[in-house]
Amino acid sequence: MNALFAIDKELAGLPAAERKSKRLQLEKDKLEAYFAWLQDVMPKVLPKSKLGKAVQYSLAHQEELQAFLEDGNAALSNNICERAIRNFTIGRKNWLFSDSPKGAKASAAECRHPAASRKARCVPAME
């Protein structure tokens, strides 16, 4: 998997069509080898172990995990999205315990504040 990330990093500056072409040329074989290895290792691991569950998940979602090959605009991982919503998801859990309606309103106002939205690369719902 690290090899895929290394290749994709080198392709980052290319136009989408060219990135798709290069991905198919450079990454497809590595990804197919990974899924072949998963098929080989599956009978050798305990199905309820963490490794067994990871193997089953990868094989069950093989088509989705290969979708980035067909779209030069698609990212190999969703880390950018995960980081963008991290503060909100952490805050969401904390906001369950707002002590007062006024505190809850202040938290909600922070969520829709344009600067916070820009930081999260979102379009604000309300200005």
PDB file of C-alpha atoms in Angstrom:
ATOM      1  CA  MET A   1       0.000   0.000   0.000  1.00  0.00           C
ATOM      2  CA  ASN A   2       2.869   2.381   0.725  1.00  0.00           C
ATOM      3  CA  ALA A   3       4.027   1.907  -2.864  1.00  0.00           C
ATOM      4  CA  LEU A   4       0.623   3.105  -4.085  1.00  0.00           C
ATOM      5  CA  PHE A   5       0.840   6.233  -1.942  1.00  0.00           C
ATOM      6  CA  ALA A   6       4.371   6.923  -3.182  1.00  0.00           C
ATOM      7  CA  ILE A   7       3.310   6.606  -6.828  1.00  0.00           C
ATOM      8  CA  ASP A   8       0.224   8.723  -6.268  1.00  0.00           C
ATOM      9  CA  LYS A   9       2.327  11.430  -4.628  1.00  0.00           C
ATOM     10  CA  GLU A  10       4.449  11.634  -7.791  1.00  0.00           C
ATOM     11  CA  LEU A  11       1.296  11.947  -9.922  1.00  0.00           C
ATOM     12  CA  ALA A  12      -0.216  14.750  -7.813  1.00  0.00           C
ATOM     13  CA  GLY A  13       0.610  17.601 -10.194  1.00  0.00           C
ATOM     14  CA  LEU A  14      -0.724  15.953 -13.347  1.00  0.00           C
ATOM     15  CA  PRO A  15      -4.055  16.756 -15.026  1.00  0.00           C
ATOM     16  CA  ALA A  16      -6.862  14.341 -14.117  1.00  0.00           C
ATOM     17  CA  ALA A  17      -6.900  12.486 -17.452  1.00  0.00           C
ATOM     18  CA  GLU A  18      -3.162  11.911 -17.379  1.00  0.00           C
ATOM     19  CA  ARG A  19      -3.258  10.906 -13.696  1.00  0.00           C
ATOM     20  CA  LYS A  20      -5.929   8.299 -14.512  1.00  0.00           C
ATOM     21  CA  SER A  21      -3.832   6.905 -17.353  1.00  0.00           C
ATOM     22  CA  LYS A  22      -0.693   6.738 -15.201  1.00  0.00           C
ATOM     23  CA  ARG A  23      -2.594   5.169 -12.300  1.00  0.00           C
ATOM     24  CA  LEU A  24      -3.848   2.401 -14.547  1.00  0.00           C
ATOM     25  CA  GLN A  25      -0.346   1.903 -15.919  1.00  0.00           C
ATOM     26  CA  LEU A  26       1.607   2.074 -12.633  1.00  0.00           C
ATOM     27  CA  GLU A  27      -0.777   1.196  -9.813  1.00  0.00           C
ATOM     28  CA  LYS A  28      -3.302  -1.300 -11.142  1.00  0.00           C
ATOM     29  CA  ASP A  29      -0.915  -4.276 -11.073  1.00  0.00           C
ATOM     30  CA  LYS A  30       0.140  -3.488  -7.496  1.00  0.00           C
ATOM     31  CA  LEU A  31      -3.473  -3.265  -6.394  1.00  0.00           C
ATOM     32  CA  GLU A  32      -4.342  -6.543  -8.125  1.00  0.00           C
ATOM     33  CA  ALA A  33      -1.371  -8.200  -6.383  1.00  0.00           C
ATOM     34  CA  TYR A  34      -2.640  -6.872  -3.048  1.00  0.00           C
ATOM     35  CA  PHE A  35      -6.092  -8.395  -3.595  1.00  0.00           C
ATOM     36  CA  ALA A  36      -4.534 -11.683  -4.739  1.00  0.00           C
ATOM     37  CA  TRP A  37      -2.488 -11.728  -1.509  1.00  0.00           C
ATOM     38  CA  LEU A  38      -5.678 -11.105   0.484  1.00  0.00           C
ATOM     39  CA  GLN A  39      -7.344 -14.072  -1.248  1.00  0.00           C
ATOM     40  CA  ASP A  40      -4.333 -16.213  -0.379  1.00  0.00           C
ATOM     41  CA  VAL A  41      -4.125 -15.128   3.253  1.00  0.00           C
ATOM     42  CA  MET A  42      -7.883 -15.237   3.992  1.00  0.00           C
ATOM     43  CA  PRO A  43      -8.090 -18.984   4.729  1.00  0.00           C
ATOM     44  CA  LYS A  44      -5.016 -18.734   6.977  1.00  0.00           C
ATOM     45  CA  VAL A  45      -6.330 -16.117   9.414  1.00  0.00           C
ATOM     46  CA  LEU A  46      -9.003 -16.365  12.078  1.00  0.00           C
ATOM     47  CA  PRO A  47     -12.142 -14.692  10.698  1.00  0.00           C
ATOM     48  CA  LYS A  48     -12.956 -12.862  13.951  1.00  0.00           C
ATOM     49  CA  SER A  49      -9.410 -11.582  14.522  1.00  0.00           C
ATOM     50  CA  LYS A  50      -8.595  -7.982  13.642  1.00  0.00           C
ATOM     51  CA  LEU A  51      -6.558  -9.146  10.650  1.00  0.00           C
ATOM     52  CA  GLY A  52      -9.351 -11.491   9.574  1.00  0.00           C
ATOM     53  CA  LYS A  53     -11.897  -8.676   9.736  1.00  0.00           C
ATOM     54  CA  ALA A  54      -9.587  -6.346   7.800  1.00  0.00           C
ATOM     55  CA  VAL A  55      -9.064  -8.968   5.072  1.00  0.00           C
ATOM     56  CA  GLN A  56     -12.805  -9.626   4.826  1.00  0.00           C
ATOM     57  CA  TYR A  57     -13.548  -5.895   4.660  1.00  0.00           C
ATOM     58  CA  SER A  58     -10.999  -5.292   1.907  1.00  0.00           C
ATOM     59  CA  LEU A  59     -12.253  -8.191  -0.172  1.00  0.00           C
ATOM     60  CA  ALA A  60     -15.900  -7.235   0.335  1.00  0.00           C
ATOM     61  CA  HIS A  61     -15.153  -3.671  -0.808  1.00  0.00           C
ATOM     62  CA  GLN A  62     -12.680  -4.478  -3.562  1.00  0.00           C
ATOM     63  CA  GLU A  63     -14.568  -2.569  -6.245  1.00  0.00           C
ATOM     64  CA  GLU A  64     -14.896   0.560  -4.097  1.00  0.00           C
ATOM     65  CA  LEU A  65     -11.238   0.409  -3.047  1.00  0.00           C
ATOM     66  CA  GLN A  66     -10.219   0.383  -6.716  1.00  0.00           C
ATOM     67  CA  ALA A  67     -12.507   3.263  -7.759  1.00  0.00           C
ATOM     68  CA  PHE A  68      -9.679   5.813  -7.590  1.00  0.00           C
ATOM     69  CA  LEU A  69      -8.062   4.112 -10.598  1.00  0.00           C
ATOM     70  CA  GLU A  70     -10.952   5.161 -12.832  1.00  0.00           C
ATOM     71  CA  ASP A  71     -11.067   8.820 -11.794  1.00  0.00           C
ATOM     72  CA  GLY A  72      -8.031  11.044 -11.970  1.00  0.00           C
ATOM     73  CA  ASN A  73      -9.716  13.550  -9.642  1.00  0.00           C
ATOM     74  CA  ALA A  74     -10.307  10.987  -6.877  1.00  0.00           C
ATOM     75  CA  ALA A  75      -7.861  10.921  -3.996  1.00  0.00           C
ATOM     76  CA  LEU A  76      -6.262   7.652  -2.959  1.00  0.00           C
ATOM     77  CA  SER A  77      -7.303   8.293   0.646  1.00  0.00           C
ATOM     78  CA  ASN A  78      -9.902  10.449   2.332  1.00  0.00           C
ATOM     79  CA  ASN A  79      -7.491  12.027   4.827  1.00  0.00           C
ATOM     80  CA  ILE A  80      -8.233  15.552   3.575  1.00  0.00           C
ATOM     81  CA  CYS A  81     -11.939  15.107   4.308  1.00  0.00           C
ATOM     82  CA  GLU A  82     -11.258  13.448   7.641  1.00  0.00           C
ATOM     83  CA  ARG A  83      -9.078  16.353   8.764  1.00  0.00           C
ATOM     84  CA  ALA A  84     -11.614  18.909   7.526  1.00  0.00           C
ATOM     85  CA  ILE A  85     -14.414  17.529   9.697  1.00  0.00           C
ATOM     86  CA  ARG A  86     -12.307  16.451  12.677  1.00  0.00           C
ATOM     87  CA  ASN A  87     -12.874  19.561  14.810  1.00  0.00           C
ATOM     88  CA  PHE A  88     -16.586  19.456  14.148  1.00  0.00           C
ATOM     89  CA  THR A  89     -16.921  15.770  15.020  1.00  0.00           C
ATOM     90  CA  ILE A  90     -14.946  16.198  18.228  1.00  0.00           C
ATOM     91  CA  GLY A  91     -16.961  19.293  19.118  1.00  0.00           C
ATOM     92  CA  ARG A  92     -20.233  17.576  18.294  1.00  0.00           C
ATOM     93  CA  LYS A  93     -19.635  15.079  21.068  1.00  0.00           C
ATOM     94  CA  ASN A  94     -18.735  17.841  23.515  1.00  0.00           C
ATOM     95  CA  TRP A  95     -21.777  19.921  22.555  1.00  0.00           C
ATOM     96  CA  LEU A  96     -24.068  17.191  23.818  1.00  0.00           C
ATOM     97  CA  PHE A  97     -23.218  18.516  27.234  1.00  0.00           C
ATOM     98  CA  SER A  98     -23.889  22.227  26.687  1.00  0.00           C
ATOM     99  CA  ASP A  99     -24.971  23.519  30.085  1.00  0.00           C
ATOM    100  CA  SER A 100     -27.524  25.981  28.817  1.00  0.00           C
ATOM    101  CA  PRO A 101     -29.510  26.921  25.742  1.00  0.00           C
ATOM    102  CA  LYS A 102     -27.297  30.006  25.430  1.00  0.00           C
ATOM    103  CA  GLY A 103     -24.162  27.812  25.337  1.00  0.00           C
ATOM    104  CA  ALA A 104     -25.745  25.539  22.749  1.00  0.00           C
ATOM    105  CA  LYS A 105     -26.606  28.532  20.565  1.00  0.00           C
ATOM    106  CA  ALA A 106     -23.034  29.804  20.828  1.00  0.00           C
ATOM    107  CA  SER A 107     -21.715  26.408  19.735  1.00  0.00           C
ATOM    108  CA  ALA A 108     -24.129  26.333  16.794  1.00  0.00           C
ATOM    109  CA  ALA A 109     -23.083  29.856  15.782  1.00  0.00           C
ATOM    110  CA  GLU A 110     -19.438  28.753  15.746  1.00  0.00           C
ATOM    111  CA  CYS A 111     -20.328  25.895  13.400  1.00  0.00           C
ATOM    112  CA  ARG A 112     -21.817  28.190  10.823  1.00  0.00           C
ATOM    113  CA  HIS A 113     -19.283  30.964  11.158  1.00  0.00           C
ATOM    114  CA  PRO A 114     -17.845  31.682   7.687  1.00  0.00           C
ATOM    115  CA  ALA A 115     -14.210  31.622   8.860  1.00  0.00           C
ATOM    116  CA  ALA A 116     -14.668  28.204  10.441  1.00  0.00           C
ATOM    117  CA  SER A 117     -16.407  27.003   7.296  1.00  0.00           C
ATOM    118  CA  ARG A 118     -13.587  28.245   5.077  1.00  0.00           C
ATOM    119  CA  LYS A 119     -11.037  26.545   7.287  1.00  0.00           C
ATOM    120  CA  ALA A 120     -12.967  23.304   6.833  1.00  0.00           C
ATOM    121  CA  ARG A 121     -13.214  24.062   3.083  1.00  0.00           C
ATOM    122  CA  CYS A 122     -17.012  24.115   3.268  1.00  0.00           C
ATOM    123  CA  VAL A 123     -19.484  26.577   1.863  1.00  0.00           C
ATOM    124  CA  PRO A 124     -21.244  28.225   4.816  1.00  0.00           C
ATOM    125  CA  ALA A 125     -24.936  27.466   5.049  1.00  0.00           C
ATOM    126  CA  MET A 126     -25.733  30.899   6.434  1.00  0.00           C
ATOM    127  CA  GLU A 127     -23.849  34.184   6.202  1.00  0.00           C
TER     128      GLU A 127
END
